[in-house]
PDB file of C-alpha atoms and ligand atoms in Angstrom:
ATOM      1  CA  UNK A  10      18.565  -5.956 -18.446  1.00 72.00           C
ATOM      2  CA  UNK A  11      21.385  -3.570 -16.669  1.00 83.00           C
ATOM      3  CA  UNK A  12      20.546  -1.935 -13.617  1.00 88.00           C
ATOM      4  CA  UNK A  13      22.782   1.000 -12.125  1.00 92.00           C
ATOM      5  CA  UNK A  14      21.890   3.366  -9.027  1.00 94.00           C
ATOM      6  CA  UNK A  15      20.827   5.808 -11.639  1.00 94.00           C
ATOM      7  CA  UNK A  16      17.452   2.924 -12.530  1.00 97.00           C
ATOM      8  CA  UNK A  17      14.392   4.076 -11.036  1.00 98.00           C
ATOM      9  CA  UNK A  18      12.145   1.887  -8.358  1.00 98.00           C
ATOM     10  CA  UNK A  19       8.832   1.025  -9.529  1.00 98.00           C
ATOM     11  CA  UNK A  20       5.976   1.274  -6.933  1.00 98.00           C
ATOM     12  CA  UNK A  21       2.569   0.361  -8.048  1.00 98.00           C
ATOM     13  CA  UNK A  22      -0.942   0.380  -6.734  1.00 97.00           C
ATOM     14  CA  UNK A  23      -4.878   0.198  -7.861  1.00 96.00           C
ATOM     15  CA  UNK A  24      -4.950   3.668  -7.973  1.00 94.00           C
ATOM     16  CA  UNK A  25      -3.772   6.260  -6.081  1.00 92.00           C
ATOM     17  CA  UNK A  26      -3.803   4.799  -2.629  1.00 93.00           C
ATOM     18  CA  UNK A  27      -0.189   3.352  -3.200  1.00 95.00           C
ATOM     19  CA  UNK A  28       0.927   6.982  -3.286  1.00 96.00           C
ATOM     20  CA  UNK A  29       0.958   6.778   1.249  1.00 93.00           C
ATOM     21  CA  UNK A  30       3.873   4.442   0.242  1.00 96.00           C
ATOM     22  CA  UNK A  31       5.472   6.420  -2.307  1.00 97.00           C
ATOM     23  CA  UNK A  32       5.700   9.380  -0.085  1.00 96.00           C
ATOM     24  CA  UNK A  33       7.475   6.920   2.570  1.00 95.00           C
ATOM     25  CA  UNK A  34      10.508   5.909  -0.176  1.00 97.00           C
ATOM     26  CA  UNK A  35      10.265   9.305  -1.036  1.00 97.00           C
ATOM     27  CA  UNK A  36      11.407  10.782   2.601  1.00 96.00           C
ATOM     28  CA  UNK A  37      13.619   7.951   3.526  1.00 96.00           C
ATOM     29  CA  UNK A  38      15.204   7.676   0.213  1.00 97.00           C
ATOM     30  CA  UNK A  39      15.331  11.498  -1.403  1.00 96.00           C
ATOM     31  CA  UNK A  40      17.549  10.489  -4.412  1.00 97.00           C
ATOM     32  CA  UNK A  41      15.838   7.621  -6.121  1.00 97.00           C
ATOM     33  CA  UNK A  42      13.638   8.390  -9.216  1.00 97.00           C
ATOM     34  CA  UNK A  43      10.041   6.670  -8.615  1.00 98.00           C
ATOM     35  CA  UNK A  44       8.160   5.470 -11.607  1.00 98.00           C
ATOM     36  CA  UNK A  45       4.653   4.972 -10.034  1.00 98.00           C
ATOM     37  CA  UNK A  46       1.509   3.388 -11.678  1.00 98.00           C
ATOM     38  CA  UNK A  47      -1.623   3.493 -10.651  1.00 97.00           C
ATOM     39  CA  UNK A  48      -4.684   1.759 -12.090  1.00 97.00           C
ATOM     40  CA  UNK A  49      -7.368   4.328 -11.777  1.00 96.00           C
ATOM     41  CA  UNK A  50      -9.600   3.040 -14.661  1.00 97.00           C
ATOM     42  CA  UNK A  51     -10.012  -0.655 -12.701  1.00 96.00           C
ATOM     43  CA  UNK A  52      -9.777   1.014  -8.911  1.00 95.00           C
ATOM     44  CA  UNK A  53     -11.000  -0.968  -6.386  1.00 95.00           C
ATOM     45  CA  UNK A  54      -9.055  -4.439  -6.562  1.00 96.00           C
ATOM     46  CA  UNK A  55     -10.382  -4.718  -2.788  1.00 94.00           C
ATOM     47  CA  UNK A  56     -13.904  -5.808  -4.329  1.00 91.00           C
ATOM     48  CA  UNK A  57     -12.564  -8.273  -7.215  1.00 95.00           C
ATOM     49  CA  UNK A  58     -11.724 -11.928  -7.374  1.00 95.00           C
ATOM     50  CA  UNK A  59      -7.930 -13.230  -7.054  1.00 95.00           C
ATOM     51  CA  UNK A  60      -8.063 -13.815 -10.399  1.00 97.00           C
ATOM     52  CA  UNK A  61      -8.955 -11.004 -11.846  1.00 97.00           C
ATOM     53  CA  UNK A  62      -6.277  -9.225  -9.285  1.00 97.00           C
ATOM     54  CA  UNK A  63      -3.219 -11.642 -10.866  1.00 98.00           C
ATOM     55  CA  UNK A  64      -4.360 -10.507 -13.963  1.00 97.00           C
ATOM     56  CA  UNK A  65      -4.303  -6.695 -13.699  1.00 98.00           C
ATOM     57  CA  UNK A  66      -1.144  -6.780 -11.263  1.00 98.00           C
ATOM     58  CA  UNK A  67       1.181  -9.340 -14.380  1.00 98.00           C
ATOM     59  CA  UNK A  68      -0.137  -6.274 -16.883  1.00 98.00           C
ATOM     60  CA  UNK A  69       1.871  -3.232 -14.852  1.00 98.00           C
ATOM     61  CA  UNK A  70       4.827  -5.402 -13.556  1.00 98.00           C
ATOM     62  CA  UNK A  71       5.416  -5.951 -17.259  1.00 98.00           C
ATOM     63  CA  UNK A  72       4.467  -2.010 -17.424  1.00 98.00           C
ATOM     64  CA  UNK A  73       6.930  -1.416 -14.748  1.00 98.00           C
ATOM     65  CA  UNK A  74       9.550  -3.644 -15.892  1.00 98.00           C
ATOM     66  CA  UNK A  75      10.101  -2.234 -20.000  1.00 97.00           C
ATOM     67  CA  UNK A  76      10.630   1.291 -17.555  1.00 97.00           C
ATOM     68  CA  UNK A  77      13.904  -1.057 -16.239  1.00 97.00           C
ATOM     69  CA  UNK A  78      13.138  -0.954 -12.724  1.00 98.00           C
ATOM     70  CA  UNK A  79      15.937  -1.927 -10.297  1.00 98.00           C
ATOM     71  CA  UNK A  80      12.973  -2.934  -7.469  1.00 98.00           C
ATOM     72  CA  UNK A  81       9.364  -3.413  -7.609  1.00 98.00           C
ATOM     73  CA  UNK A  82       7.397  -2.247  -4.256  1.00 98.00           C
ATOM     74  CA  UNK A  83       3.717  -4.061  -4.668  1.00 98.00           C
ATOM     75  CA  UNK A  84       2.010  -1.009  -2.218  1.00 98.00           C
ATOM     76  CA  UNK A  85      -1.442  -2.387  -3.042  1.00 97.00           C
ATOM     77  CA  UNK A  86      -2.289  -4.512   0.054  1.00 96.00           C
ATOM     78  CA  UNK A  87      -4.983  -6.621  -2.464  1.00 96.00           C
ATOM     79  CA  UNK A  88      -2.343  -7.319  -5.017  1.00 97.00           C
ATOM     80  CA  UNK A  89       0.352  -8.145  -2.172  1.00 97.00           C
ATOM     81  CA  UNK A  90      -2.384 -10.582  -0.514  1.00 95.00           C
ATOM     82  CA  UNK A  91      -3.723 -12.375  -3.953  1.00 96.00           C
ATOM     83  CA  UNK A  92      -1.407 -11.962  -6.383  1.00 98.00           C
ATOM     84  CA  UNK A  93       1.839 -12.234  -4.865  1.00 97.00           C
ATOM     85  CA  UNK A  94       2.976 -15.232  -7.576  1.00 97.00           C
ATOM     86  CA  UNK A  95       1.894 -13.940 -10.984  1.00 97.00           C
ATOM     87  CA  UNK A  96       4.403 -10.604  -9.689  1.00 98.00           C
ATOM     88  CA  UNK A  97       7.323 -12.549  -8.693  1.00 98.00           C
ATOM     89  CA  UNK A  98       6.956 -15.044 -11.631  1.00 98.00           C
ATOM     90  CA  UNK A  99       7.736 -11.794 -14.139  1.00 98.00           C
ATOM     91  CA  UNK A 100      10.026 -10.282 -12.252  1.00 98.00           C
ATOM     92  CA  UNK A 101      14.096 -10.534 -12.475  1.00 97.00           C
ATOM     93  CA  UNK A 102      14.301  -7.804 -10.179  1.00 97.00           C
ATOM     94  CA  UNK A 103      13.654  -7.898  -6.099  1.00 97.00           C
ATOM     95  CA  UNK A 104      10.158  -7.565  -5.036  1.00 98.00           C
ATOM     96  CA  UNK A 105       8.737  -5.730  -1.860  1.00 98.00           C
ATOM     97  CA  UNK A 106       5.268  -6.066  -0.555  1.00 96.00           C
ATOM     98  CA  UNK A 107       3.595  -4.686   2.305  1.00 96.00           C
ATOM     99  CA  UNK A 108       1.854  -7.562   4.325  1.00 97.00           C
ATOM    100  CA  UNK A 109       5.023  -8.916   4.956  1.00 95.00           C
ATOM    101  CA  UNK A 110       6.396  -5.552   6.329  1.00 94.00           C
ATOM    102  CA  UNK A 111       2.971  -4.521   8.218  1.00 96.00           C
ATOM    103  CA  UNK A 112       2.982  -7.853   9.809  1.00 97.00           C
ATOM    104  CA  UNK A 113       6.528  -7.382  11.104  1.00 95.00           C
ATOM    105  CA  UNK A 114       6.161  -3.557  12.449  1.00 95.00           C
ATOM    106  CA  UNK A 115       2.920  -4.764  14.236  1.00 97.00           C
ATOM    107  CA  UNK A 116       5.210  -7.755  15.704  1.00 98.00           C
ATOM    108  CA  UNK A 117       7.559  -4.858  16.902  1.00 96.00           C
ATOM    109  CA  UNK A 118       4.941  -3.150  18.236  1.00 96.00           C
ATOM    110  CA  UNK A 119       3.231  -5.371  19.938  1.00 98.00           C
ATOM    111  CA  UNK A 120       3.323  -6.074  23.576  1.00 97.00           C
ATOM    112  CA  UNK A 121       0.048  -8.274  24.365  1.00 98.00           C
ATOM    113  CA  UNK A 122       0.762 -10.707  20.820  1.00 98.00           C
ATOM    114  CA  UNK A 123      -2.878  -9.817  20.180  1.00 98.00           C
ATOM    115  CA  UNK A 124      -3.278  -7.782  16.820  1.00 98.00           C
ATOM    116  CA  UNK A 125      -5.957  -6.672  14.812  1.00 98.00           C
ATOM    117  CA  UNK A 126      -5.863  -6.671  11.105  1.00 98.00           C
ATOM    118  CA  UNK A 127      -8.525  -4.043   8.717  1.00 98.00           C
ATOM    119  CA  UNK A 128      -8.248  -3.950   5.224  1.00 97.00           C
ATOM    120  CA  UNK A 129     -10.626  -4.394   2.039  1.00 95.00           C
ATOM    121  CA  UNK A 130     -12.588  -7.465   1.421  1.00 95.00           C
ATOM    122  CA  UNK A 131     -10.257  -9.336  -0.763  1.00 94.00           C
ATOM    123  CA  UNK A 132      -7.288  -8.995   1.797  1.00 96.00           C
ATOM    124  CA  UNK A 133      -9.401 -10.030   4.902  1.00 97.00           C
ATOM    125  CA  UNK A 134     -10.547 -13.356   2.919  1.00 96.00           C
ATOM    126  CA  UNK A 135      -6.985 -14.498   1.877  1.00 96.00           C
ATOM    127  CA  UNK A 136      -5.917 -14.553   5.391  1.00 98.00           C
ATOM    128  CA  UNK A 137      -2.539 -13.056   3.806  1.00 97.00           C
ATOM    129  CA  UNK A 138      -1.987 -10.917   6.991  1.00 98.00           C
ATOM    130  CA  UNK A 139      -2.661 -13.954   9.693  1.00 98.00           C
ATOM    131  CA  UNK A 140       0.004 -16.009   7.739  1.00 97.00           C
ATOM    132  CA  UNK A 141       2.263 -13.344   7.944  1.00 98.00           C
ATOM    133  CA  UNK A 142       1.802 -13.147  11.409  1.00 98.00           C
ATOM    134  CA  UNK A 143       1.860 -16.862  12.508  1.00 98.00           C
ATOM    135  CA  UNK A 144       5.446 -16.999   9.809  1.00 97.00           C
ATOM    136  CA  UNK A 145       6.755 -14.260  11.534  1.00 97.00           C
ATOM    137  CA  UNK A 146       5.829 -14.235  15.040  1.00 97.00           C
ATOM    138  CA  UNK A 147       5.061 -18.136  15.323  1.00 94.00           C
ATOM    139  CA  UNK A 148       1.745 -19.764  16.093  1.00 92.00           C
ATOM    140  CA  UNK A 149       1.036 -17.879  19.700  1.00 95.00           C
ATOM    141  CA  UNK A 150       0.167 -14.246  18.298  1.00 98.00           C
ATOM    142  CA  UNK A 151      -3.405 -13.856  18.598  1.00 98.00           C
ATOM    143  CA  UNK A 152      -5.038 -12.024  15.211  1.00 98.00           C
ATOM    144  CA  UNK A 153      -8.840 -10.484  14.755  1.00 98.00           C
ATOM    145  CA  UNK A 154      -9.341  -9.044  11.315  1.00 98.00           C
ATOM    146  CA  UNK A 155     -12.812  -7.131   9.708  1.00 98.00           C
ATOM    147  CA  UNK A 156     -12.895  -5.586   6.490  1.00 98.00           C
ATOM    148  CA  UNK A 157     -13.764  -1.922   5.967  1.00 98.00           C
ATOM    149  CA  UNK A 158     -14.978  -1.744   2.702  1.00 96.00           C
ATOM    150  CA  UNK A 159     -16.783   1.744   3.246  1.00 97.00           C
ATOM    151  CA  UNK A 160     -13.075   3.092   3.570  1.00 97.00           C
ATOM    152  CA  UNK A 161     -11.743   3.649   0.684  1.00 94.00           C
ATOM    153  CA  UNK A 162     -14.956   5.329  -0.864  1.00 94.00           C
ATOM    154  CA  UNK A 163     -14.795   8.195   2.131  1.00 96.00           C
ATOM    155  CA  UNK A 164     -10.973   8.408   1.334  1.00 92.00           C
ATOM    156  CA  UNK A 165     -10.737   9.274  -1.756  1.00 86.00           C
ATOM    157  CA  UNK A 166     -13.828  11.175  -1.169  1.00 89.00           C
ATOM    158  CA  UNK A 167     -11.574  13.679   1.060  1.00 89.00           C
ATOM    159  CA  UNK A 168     -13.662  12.862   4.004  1.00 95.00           C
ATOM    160  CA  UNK A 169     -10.772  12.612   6.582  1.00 94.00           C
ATOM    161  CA  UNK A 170     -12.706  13.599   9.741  1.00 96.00           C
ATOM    162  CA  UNK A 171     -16.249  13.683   8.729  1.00 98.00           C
ATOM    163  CA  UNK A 172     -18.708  12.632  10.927  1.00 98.00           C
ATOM    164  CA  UNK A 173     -20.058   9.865   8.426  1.00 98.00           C
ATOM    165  CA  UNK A 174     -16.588   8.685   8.034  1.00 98.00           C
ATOM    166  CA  UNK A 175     -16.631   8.618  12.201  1.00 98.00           C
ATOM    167  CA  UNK A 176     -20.060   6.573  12.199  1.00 98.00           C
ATOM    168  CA  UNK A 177     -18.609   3.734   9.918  1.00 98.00           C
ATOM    169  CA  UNK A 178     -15.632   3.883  11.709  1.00 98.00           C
ATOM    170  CA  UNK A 179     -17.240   2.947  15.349  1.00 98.00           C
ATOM    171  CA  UNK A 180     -19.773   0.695  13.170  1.00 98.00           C
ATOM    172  CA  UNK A 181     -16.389  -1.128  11.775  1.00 98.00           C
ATOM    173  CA  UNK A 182     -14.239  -1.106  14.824  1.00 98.00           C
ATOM    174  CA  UNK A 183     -16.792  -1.922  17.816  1.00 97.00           C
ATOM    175  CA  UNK A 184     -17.002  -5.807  17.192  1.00 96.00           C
ATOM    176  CA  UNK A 185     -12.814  -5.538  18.139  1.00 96.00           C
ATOM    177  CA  UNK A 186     -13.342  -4.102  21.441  1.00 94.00           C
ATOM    178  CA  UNK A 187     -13.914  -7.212  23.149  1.00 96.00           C
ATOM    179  CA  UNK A 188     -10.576  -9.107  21.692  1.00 98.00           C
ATOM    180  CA  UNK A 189      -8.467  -6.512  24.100  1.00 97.00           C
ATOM    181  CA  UNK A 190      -6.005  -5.777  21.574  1.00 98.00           C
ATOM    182  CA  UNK A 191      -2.987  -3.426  21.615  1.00 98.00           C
ATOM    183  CA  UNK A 192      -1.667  -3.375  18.255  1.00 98.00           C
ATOM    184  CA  UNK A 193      -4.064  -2.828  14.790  1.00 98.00           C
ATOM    185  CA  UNK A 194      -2.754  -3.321  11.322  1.00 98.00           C
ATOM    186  CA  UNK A 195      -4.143  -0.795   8.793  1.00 97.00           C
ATOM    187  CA  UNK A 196      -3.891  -3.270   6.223  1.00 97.00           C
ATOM    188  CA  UNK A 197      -4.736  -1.013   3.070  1.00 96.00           C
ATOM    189  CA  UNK A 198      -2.826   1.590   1.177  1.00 94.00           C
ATOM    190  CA  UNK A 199      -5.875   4.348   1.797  1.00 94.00           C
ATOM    191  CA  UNK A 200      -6.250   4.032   5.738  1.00 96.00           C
ATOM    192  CA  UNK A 201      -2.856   5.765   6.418  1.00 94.00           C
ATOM    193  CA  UNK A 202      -4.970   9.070   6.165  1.00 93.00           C
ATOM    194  CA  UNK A 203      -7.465   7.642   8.331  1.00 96.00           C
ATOM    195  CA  UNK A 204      -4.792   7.384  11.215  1.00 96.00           C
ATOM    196  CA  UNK A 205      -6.084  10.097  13.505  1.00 97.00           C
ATOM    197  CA  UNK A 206      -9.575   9.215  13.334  1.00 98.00           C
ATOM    198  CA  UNK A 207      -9.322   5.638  13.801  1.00 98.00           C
ATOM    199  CA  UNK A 208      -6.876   6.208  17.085  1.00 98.00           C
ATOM    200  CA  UNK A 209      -9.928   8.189  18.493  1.00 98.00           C
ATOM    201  CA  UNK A 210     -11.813   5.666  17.833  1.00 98.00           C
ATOM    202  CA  UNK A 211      -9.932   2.990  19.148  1.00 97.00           C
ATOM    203  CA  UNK A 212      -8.753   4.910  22.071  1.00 96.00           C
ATOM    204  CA  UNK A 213      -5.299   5.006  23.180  1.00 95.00           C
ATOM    205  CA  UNK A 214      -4.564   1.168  24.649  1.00 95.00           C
ATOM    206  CA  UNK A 215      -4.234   0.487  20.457  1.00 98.00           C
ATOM    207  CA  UNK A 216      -1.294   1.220  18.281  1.00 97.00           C
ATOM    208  CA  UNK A 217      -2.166   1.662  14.670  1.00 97.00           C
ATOM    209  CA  UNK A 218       0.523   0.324  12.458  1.00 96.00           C
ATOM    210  CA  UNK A 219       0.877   0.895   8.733  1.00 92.00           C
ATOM    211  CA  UNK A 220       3.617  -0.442   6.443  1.00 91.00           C
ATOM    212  CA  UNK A 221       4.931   2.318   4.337  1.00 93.00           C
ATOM    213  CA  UNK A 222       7.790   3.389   6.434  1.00 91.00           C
ATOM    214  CA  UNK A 223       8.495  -0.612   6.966  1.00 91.00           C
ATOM    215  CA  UNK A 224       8.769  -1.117   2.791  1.00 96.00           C
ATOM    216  CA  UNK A 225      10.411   1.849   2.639  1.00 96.00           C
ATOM    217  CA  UNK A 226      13.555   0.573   5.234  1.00 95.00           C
ATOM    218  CA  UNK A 227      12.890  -3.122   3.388  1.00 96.00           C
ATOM    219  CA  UNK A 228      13.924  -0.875   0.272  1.00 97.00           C
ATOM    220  CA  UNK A 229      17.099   0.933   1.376  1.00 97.00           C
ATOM    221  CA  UNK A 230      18.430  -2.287   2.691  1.00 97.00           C
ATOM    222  CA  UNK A 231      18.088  -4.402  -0.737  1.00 97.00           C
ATOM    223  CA  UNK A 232      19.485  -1.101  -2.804  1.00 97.00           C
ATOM    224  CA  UNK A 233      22.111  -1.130  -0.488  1.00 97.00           C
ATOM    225  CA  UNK A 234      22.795  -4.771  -0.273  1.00 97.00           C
ATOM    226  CA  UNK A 235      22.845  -4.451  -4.019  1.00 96.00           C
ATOM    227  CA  UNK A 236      25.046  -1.293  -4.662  1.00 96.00           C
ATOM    228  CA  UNK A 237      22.581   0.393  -6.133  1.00 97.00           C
ATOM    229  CA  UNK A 238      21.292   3.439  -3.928  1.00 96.00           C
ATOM    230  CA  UNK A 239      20.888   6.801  -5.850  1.00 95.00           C
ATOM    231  CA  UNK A 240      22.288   9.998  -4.059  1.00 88.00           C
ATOM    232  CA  UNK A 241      20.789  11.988  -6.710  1.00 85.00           C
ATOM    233  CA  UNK A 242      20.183  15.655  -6.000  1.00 86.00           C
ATOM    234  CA  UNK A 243      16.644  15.882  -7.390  1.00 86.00           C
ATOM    235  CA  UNK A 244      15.807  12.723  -8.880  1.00 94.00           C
ATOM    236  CA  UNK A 245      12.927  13.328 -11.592  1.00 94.00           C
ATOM    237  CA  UNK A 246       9.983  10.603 -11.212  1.00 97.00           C
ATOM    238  CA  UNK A 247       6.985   9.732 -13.110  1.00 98.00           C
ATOM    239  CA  UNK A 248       3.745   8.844 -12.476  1.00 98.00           C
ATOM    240  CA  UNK A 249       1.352   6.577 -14.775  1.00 98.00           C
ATOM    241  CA  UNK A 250      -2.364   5.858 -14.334  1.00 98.00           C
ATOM    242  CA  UNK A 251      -5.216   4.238 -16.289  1.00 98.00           C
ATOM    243  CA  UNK A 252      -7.289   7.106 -16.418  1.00 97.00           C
ATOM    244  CA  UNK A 253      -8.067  10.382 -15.220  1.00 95.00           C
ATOM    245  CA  UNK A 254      -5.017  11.622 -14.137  1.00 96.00           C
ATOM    246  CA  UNK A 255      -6.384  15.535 -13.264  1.00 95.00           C
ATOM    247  CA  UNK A 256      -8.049  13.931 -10.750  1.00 92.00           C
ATOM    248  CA  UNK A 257      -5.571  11.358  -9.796  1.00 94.00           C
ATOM    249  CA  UNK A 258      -3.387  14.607  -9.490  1.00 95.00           C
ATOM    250  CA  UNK A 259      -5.959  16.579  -7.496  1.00 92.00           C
ATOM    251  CA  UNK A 260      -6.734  13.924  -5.205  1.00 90.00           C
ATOM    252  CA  UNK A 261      -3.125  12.411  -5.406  1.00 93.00           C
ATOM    253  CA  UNK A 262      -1.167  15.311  -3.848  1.00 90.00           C
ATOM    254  CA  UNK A 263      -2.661  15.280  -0.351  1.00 84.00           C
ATOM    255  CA  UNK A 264      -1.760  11.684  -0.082  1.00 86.00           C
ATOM    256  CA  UNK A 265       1.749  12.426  -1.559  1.00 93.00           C
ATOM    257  CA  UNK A 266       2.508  15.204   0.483  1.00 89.00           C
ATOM    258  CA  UNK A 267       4.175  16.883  -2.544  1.00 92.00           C
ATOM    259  CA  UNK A 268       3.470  18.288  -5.751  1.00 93.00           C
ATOM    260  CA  UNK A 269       3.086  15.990  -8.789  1.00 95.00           C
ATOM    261  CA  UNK A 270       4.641  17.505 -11.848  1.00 92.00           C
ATOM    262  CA  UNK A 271       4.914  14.121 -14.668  1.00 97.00           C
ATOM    263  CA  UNK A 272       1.913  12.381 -15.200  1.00 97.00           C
ATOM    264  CA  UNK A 273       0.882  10.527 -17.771  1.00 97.00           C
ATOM    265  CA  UNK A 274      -2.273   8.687 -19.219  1.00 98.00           C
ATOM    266  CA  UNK A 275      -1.297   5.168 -20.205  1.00 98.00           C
ATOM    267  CA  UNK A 276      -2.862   1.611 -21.710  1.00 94.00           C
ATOM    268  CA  UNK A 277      -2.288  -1.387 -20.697  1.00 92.00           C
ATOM    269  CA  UNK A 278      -1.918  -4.739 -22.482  1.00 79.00           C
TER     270      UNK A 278
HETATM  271  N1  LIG B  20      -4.940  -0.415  -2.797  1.00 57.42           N
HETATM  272  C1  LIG B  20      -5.969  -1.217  -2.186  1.00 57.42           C
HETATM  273  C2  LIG B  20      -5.379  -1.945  -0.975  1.00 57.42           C
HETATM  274  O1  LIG B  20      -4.391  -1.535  -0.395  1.00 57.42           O
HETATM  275  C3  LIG B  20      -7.148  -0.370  -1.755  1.00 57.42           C
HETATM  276  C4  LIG B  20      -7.952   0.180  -2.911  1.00 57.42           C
HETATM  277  C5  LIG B  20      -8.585  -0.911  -3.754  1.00 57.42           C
HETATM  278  O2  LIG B  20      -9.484  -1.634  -3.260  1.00 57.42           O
HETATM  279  O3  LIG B  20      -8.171  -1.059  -4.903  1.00 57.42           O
HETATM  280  O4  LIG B  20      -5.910  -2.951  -0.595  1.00 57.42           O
END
């Protein structure tokens, strides 16, 4: 397989939540064509077993790879947490994750070494973002982590600053009060959009940290390293998705920031 700067970088998510990411390559790296799947037909991965997960995510690297992508970016926190190893096992091509770059920005953040971690179900039980931590930062960094299932739903519901989305949110985020934290890890693609609600919430002793912009440096620095950034004027990139894509487009372009012109309905094997 021959890669050149003009080879597009394949992001890829359970559905459109992987899109917060996108957006974040997109504005630190303007000339780089994006081929971008989402797996709308089997969204949420938060609520399944690792198994399942591995399975899903070795179907669209192998997508992602016949597209000859020069760098996968796993932006699904669920699929970065359980199925790490059937991605990397496919893949000739550098991989990126984000619990690996959330963990560090929180570490850079941090001034107490006491961090928080939220994210879906299936993250919080794989402990993927303590390892991270303890790997990174060594074993005296103090973590607390909940999962927020009710999240996602209200995302991609549009309910940004809804009261009901509010309610949850104290519901969620009271039991952390008492671990005096200064530092939380939004440790799922959708809770980006969440940000301003959640810092009211939390009140302003917390930082939130998400790890978009973090995959998104991770990603100039390999392309670099590589020779193979793309200074293209207006690169042209594609997005692919398991099922309805009018609303994957509707829904899609608030968390993209930008309008979505290719999109396509694919099947996976
Ligand atoms: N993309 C998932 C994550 O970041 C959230 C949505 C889902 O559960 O599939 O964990």
């Amino acid at each position: 397989m021959h890669h050149d700067p003009s080879s597009p970088i394949g992001i890829f998510d359970s559905g459109l939540g992987g899109l917060t990411v996108a957006r974040a390559v997109m504005d630190l790296l303007p000339g780089e064509p994006i081929v971008y799947f989402g797996d709308t037909a089997r969204v949420p991965y938060g609520v399944k077993s690792p198994d399942t997960v591995a399975r899903y995510a070795a179907q669209i690297t192998r997508f992602l790879l016949a597209k000859n992508v020069k760098l996968l970016i796993v932006a699904c926190n669920t699929m970065a947490a359980v199925a790490l190893p059937a991605i990397t096992g496919l893949s000739p091509v550098p991989v990126l994750e984000v619990i690996d770059a959330g963990a560090e920005s929180a570490l850079a953040a941090t001034r107490s070494r006491r961090i928080g971690i939220i994210a879906t179900p299936s993250t919080i039980a794989s402990h993927a973002y303590e390892s991270a931590l303890a790997r990174l930062g060594g074993p005296d960094v103090y973590t607390v982590a909940k999962a927020c299932p009710l999240f996602v739903p209200l995302v991609e519901e549009g309910w940004l600053d809804h009261p009901a989305t509010r309610l949850v949110a104290v519901e969620y985020l009271a039991p952390l009060a008492a671990h005096n934290l200064d530092t939380l890890i939004l440790g799922c693609t959708h809770y980006p959009l969440l940000a301003p609600l959640l810092a009211e919430v939390v009140g302003p002793g917390i930082r939130l940290q998400d790890s978009a912009t973090a995959v998104a440096r991770r990603a100039a620095a390999i392309l670099d390293a590589k020779g193979l950034r793309n200074t293209a004027a207006a690169p042209a990139h594609s997005f692919h998705v398991t099922d309805l894509p009018h609303r994957f487009i509707a829904v899609g372009e608030r968390f993209l920031g930008r309008p979505m012109t290719d999109v396509r309905l694919e099947t996976l094997v």
